[in-house]
Coordinates of C-alpha atoms in Angstrom, one line a residue:
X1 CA -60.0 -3.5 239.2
X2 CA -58.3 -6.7 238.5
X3 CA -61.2 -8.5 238.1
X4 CA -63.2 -5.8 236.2
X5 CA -60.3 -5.2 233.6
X6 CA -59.9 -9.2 232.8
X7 CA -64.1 -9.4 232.4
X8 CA -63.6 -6.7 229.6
X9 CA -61.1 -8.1 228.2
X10 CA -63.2 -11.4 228.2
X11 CA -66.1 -9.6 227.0
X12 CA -63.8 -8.0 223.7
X13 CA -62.1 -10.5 222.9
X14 CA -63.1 -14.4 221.0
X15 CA -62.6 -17.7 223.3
X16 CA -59.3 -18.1 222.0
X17 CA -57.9 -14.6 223.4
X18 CA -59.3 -15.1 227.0
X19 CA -57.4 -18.6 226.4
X20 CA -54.4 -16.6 226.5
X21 CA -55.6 -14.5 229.1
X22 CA -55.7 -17.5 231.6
X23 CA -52.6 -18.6 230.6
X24 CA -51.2 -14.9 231.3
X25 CA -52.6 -15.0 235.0
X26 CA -51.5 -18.6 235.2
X27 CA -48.0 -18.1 234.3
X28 CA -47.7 -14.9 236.6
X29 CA -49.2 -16.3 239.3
X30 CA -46.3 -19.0 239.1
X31 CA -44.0 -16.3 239.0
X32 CA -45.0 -14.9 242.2
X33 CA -46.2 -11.9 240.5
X34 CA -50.1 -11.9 241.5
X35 CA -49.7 -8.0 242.3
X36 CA -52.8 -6.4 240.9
X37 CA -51.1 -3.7 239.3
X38 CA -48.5 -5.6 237.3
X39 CA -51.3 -8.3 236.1
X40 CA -53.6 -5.0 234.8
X41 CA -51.1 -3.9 232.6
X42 CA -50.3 -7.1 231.4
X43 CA -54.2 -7.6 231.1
X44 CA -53.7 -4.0 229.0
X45 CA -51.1 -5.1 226.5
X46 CA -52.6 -8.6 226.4
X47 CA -55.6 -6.9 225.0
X48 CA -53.9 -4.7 222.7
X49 CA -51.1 -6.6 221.3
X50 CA -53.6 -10.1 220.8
X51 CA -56.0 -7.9 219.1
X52 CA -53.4 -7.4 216.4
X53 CA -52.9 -11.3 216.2
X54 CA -55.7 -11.7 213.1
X55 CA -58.9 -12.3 214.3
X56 CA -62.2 -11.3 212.0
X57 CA -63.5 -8.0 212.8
X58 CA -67.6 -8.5 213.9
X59 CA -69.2 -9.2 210.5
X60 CA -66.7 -9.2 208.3
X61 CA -64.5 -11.9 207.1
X62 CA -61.1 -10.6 206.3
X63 CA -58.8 -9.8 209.3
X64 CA -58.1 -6.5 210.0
X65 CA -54.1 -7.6 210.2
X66 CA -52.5 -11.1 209.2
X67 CA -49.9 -12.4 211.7
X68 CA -45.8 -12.6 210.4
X69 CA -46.1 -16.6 210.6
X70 CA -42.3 -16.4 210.6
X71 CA -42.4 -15.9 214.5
X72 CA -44.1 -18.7 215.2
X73 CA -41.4 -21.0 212.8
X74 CA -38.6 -19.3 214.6
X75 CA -40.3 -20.1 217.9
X76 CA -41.2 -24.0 217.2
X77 CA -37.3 -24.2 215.7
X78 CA -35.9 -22.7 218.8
X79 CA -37.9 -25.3 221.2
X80 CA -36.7 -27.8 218.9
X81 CA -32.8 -27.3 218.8
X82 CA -33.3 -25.9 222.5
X83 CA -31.0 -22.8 221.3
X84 CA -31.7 -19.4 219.0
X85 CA -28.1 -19.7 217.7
X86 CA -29.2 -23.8 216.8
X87 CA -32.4 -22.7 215.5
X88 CA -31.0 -20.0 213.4
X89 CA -28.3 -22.1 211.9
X90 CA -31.2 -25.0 211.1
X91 CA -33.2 -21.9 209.2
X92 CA -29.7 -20.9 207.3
X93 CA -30.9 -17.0 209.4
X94 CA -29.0 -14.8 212.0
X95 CA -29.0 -15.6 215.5
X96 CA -30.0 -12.1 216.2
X97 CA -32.9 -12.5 213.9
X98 CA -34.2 -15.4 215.8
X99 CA -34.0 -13.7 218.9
X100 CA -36.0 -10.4 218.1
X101 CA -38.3 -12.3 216.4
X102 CA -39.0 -14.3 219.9
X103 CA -38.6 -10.8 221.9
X104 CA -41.3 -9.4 219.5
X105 CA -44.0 -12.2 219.5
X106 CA -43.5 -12.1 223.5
X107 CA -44.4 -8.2 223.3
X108 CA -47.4 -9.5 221.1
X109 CA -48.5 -11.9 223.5
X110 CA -48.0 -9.8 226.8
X111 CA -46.1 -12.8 228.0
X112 CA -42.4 -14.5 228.2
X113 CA -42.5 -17.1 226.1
X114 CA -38.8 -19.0 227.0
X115 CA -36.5 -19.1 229.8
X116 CA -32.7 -18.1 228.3
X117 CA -29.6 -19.6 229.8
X118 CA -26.0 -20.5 229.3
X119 CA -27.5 -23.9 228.3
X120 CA -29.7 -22.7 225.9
X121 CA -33.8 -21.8 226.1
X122 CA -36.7 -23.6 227.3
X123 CA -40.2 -22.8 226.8
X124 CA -42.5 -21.3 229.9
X125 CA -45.2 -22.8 231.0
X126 CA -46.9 -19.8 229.1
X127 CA -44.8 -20.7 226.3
X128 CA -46.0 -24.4 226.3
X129 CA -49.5 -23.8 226.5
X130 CA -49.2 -21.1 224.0
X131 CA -47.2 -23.0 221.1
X132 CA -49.9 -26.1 221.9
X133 CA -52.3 -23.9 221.0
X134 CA -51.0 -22.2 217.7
X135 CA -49.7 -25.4 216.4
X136 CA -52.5 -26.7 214.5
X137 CA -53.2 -23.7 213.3
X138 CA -49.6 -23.2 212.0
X139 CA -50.0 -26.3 210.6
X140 CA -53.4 -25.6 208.3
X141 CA -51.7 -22.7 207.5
X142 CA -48.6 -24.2 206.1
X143 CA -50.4 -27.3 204.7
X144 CA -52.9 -24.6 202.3
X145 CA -50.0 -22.7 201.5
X146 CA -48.6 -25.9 200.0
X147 CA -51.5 -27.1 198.1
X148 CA -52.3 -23.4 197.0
X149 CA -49.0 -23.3 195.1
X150 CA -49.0 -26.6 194.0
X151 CA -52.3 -25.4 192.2
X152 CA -50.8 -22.4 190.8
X153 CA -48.1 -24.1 189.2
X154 CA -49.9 -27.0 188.0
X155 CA -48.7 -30.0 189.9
X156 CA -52.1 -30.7 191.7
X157 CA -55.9 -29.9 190.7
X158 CA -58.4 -31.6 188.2
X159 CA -58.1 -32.0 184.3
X160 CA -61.1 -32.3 182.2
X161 CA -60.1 -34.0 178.7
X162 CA -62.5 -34.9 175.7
X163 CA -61.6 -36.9 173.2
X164 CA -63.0 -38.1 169.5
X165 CA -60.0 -40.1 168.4
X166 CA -58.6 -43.5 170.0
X167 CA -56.4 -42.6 172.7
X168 CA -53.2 -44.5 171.3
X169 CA -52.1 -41.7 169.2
X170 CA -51.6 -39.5 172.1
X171 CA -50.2 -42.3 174.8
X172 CA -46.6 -41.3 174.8
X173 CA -47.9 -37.5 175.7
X174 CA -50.5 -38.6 179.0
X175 CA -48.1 -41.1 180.4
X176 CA -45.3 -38.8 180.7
X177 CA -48.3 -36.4 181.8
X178 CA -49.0 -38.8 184.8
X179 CA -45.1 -39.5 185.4
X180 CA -44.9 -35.7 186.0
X181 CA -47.8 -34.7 187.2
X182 CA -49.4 -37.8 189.3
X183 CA -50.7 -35.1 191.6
X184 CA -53.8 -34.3 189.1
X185 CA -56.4 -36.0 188.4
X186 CA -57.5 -36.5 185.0
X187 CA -61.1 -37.3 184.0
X188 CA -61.2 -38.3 180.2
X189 CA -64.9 -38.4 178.2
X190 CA -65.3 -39.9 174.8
X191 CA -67.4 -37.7 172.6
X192 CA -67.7 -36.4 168.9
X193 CA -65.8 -33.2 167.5
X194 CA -68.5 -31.2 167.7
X195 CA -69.4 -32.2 171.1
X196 CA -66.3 -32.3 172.2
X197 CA -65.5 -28.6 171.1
X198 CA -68.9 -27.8 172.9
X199 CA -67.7 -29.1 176.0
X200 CA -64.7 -27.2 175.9
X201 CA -66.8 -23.6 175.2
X202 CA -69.0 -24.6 177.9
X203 CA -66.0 -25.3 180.3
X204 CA -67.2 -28.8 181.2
X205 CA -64.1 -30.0 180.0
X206 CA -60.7 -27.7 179.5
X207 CA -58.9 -29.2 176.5
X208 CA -60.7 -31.6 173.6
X209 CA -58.3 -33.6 171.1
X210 CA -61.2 -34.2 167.9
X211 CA -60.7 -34.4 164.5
X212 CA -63.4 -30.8 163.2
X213 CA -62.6 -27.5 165.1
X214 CA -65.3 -25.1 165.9
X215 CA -65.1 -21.6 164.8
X216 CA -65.1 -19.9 167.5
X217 CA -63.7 -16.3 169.2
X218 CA -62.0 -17.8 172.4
X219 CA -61.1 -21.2 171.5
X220 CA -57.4 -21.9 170.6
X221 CA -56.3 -24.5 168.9
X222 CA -52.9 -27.0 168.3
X223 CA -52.8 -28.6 164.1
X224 CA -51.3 -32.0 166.2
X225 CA -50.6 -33.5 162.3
X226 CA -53.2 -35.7 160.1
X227 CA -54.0 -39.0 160.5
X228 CA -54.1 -41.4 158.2
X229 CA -57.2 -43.8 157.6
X230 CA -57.3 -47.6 157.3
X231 CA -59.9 -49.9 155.7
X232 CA -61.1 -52.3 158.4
X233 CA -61.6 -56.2 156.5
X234 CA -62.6 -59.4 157.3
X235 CA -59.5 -61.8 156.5
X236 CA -61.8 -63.1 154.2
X237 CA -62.8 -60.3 151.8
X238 CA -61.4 -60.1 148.0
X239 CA -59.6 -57.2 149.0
X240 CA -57.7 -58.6 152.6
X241 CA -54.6 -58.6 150.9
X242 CA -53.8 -55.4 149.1
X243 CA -51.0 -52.9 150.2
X244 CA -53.4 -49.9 150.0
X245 CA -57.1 -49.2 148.8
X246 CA -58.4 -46.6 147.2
X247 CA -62.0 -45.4 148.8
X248 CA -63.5 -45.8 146.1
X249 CA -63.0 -49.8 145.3
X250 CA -64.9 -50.0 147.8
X251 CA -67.6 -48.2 146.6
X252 CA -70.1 -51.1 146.9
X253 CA -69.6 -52.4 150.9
X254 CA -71.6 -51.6 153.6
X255 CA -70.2 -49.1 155.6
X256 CA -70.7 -49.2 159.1
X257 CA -69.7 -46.4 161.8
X258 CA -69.8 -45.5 165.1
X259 CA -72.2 -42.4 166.1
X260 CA -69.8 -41.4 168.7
X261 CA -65.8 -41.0 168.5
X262 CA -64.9 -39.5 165.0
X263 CA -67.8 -41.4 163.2
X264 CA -69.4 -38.4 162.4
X265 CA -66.3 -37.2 160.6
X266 CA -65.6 -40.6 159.1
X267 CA -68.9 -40.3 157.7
X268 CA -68.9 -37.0 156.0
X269 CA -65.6 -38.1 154.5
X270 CA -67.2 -40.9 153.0
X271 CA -69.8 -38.7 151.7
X272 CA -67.4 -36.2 149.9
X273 CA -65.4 -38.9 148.5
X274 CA -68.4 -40.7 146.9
X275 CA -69.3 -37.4 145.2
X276 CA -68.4 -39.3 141.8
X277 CA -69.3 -42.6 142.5
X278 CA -71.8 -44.2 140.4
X279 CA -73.6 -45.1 143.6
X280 CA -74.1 -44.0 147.0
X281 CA -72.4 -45.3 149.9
X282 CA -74.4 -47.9 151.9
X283 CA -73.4 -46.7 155.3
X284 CA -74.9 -47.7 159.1
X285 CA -74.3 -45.9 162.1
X286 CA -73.9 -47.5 165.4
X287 CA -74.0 -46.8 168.9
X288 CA -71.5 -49.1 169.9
X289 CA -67.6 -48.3 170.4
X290 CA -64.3 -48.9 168.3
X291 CA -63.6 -52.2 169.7
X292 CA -67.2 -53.9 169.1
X293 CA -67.3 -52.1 166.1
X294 CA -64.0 -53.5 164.3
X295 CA -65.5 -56.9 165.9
X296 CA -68.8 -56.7 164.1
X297 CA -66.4 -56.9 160.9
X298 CA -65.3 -59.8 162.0
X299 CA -68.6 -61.3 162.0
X300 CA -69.6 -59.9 158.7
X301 CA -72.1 -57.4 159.4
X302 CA -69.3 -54.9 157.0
X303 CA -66.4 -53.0 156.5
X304 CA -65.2 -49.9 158.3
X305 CA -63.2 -47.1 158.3
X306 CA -60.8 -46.4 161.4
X307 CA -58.2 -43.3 161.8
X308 CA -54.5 -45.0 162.0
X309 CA -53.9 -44.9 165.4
X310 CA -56.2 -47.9 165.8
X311 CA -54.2 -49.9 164.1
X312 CA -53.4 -51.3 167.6
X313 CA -57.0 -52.2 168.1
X314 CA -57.7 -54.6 165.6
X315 CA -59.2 -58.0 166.5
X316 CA -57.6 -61.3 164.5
X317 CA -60.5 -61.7 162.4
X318 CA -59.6 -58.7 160.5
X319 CA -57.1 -56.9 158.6
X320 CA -56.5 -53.3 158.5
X321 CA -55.1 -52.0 155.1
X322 CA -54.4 -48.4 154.6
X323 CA -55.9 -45.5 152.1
X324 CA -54.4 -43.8 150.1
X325 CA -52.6 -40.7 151.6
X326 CA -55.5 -38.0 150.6
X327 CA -57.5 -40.1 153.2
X328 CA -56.5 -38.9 156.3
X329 CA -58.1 -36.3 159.3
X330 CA -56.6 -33.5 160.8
X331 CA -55.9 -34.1 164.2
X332 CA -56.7 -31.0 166.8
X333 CA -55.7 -30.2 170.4
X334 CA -59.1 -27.1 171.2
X335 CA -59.1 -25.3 174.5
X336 CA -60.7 -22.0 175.5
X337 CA -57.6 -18.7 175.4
X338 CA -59.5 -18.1 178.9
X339 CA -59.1 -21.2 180.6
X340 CA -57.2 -20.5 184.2
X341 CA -56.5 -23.9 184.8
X342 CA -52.6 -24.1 185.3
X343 CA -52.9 -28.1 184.6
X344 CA -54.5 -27.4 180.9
X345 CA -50.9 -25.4 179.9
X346 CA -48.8 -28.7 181.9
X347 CA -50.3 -30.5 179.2
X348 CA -50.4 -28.6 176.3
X349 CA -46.6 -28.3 176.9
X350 CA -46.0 -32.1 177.0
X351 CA -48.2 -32.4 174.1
X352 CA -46.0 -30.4 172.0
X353 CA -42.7 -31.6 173.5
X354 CA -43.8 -35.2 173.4
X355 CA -43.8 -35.2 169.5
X356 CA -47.3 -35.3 168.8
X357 CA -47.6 -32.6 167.0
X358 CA -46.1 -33.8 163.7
X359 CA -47.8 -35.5 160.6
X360 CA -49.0 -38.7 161.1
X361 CA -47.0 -41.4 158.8

């Protein structure tokens, strides 16, 4: 019968419940308690009470009941500080609590777990083996509920940022981002507005900070203040030394842009402006960045036109000399109302505690 009862339960059960079953026979077999009787019912319970331990019904994933993990904490506690009452006072619980807790994940396991005495508990050999076994799984447990709420409330995860404006302006905002939030990481792609704004609809990227918003149903958007415009020169030029330009005075210089960034909307800006000029603007598009682009200034292939938080990113070879104030582009912070992402709304709040959005002076 013995042998019959332990094949089922074999047979029923996954490779980790006939685990415990050995350690069941093991442990009463130390005990002197080898009597055929006794080890069936414990073979019965065993096969019961496991069951309800969380293991996947046959083709399905989800277990048909999830374990109280709070046994097994008071049980590693209690072989830790050798003592419920110690244990319970380390979890800030009752000593009773600990106890029943112990009592009911033996009942669950068909086996005693600790030895009690006036010198505190030890664990059984069943108990060692058994809190071997659960460990690492206590452990993945533990570690995913960390990293699960650390997602939810935006302290780990992934942010995808575009951005069609030089990064100074918004500095101060991403590096307290990063002090508070090191635990995400931040991927940051340099496009145009409109690009930018299609990234964000697409959900390649979560939040865009561009110069043009889209109209669109979903997407939100933050007015982060206007930014004023500067007249890249060489030292050299005529007009190197004035306080501030009008656009138009410089009418007759060769414009040239970048295609990417906030070119695009540099360059219909120069295109409005010159509405009433007596000629059109000469103006050259360039597939090169800011940097190489306020360089080739300084080696006289033209003038440019740079939003003023570049004024950082001038080379010495050139001066920077603002527009007048009706020169300036709105500045934009786009995501999508349906983005999940609890790392987009970390940001968004630093962005608007951080000052940024204000008119650019």
């Amino acid at each position: 019968m013995e042998g019959a009862e332990a094949a089922m339960v074999e047979t029923r059960t996954e490779s980790g419940r006939r685990t415990l079953v050995e350690l069941i026979n093991e442990h009463l077999t130390a005990q002197g308690a080898a009597n055929s009787v006794v080890k069936e019912r414990e073979a019965r319970r065993l096969e019961t009470d496991v069951a309800g331990i969380a293991y996947p019904a046959p083709r399905s994933g989800m277990p048909a009941t999830v374990p109280d993990f709070r046994l097994f904490q008071y049980a590693f506690a209690s072989v830790e500080h050798g003592s419920f009452r110690r244990a319970a006072a380390a979890l800030n619980v009752q000593q009773s609590t600990v106890s029943r807790s112990i009592r009911s994940l033996e009942d669950r396991v068909g086996a005693k777990l600790f030895e009690r005495g006036h010198a505190g508990i030890r664990p059984t050999p069943a108990g060692n083996r058994f809190l071997e076994e659960v460990t690492l799984g206590f452990d993945h447990f533990r570690r995913a509920t960390r990293r699960v709420g650390a997602l939810q409330r935006g302290e780990h995860g992934e942010l995808a940022i575009a951005v069609s404006v030089p990064f100074i302006r918004l500095g101060h905002a991403f590096k307290r981002f990063r002090e508070r939030y090191g635990g995400i990481s931040v991927e940051i792609v340099e496009a145009t507005s409109s690009a930018s704004c299609a990234s964000v609809q697409q959900r390649t990227v979560d939040v865009a900070f561009v110069t043009k918003v889209a109209e669109h149903g979903e997407v939100r958007s933050l007015h982060m203040g206007n930014e004023r415009m500067l007249a890249v020169l060489p030292k050299s030029h005529s007009l190197a030394g004035a306080r501030r330009l009008n656009l138009e005075e410089l009418r007759r210089e060769r414009f040239i842009l970048s295609d990417g960034g906030s070119g695009p909307e540099i360059e219909d800006h120069l295109i409005r402006r010159s509405a009433k000029w007596a000629v059109s603007p000469n103006i050259q598009l360039h597939r090169v960045g800011q940097c190489n682009l306020i360089n080739m200034v300084a080696m006289g292939f033209g003038v440019t036109i740079v939003v003023g938080s570049s004024l950082r990113a001038a080379a010495d070879e050139v001066v920077l000399v603002p527009l007048v104030a009706r020169n300036a582009l709105s500045l934009h912070a786009v995501w999508m109302d349906t983005n999940p992402n609890p790392a987009l709304q970390r940001l968004l709040d630093i962005v608007r505690e951080s000052g940024c959005v204000r008119m650019a002076t």
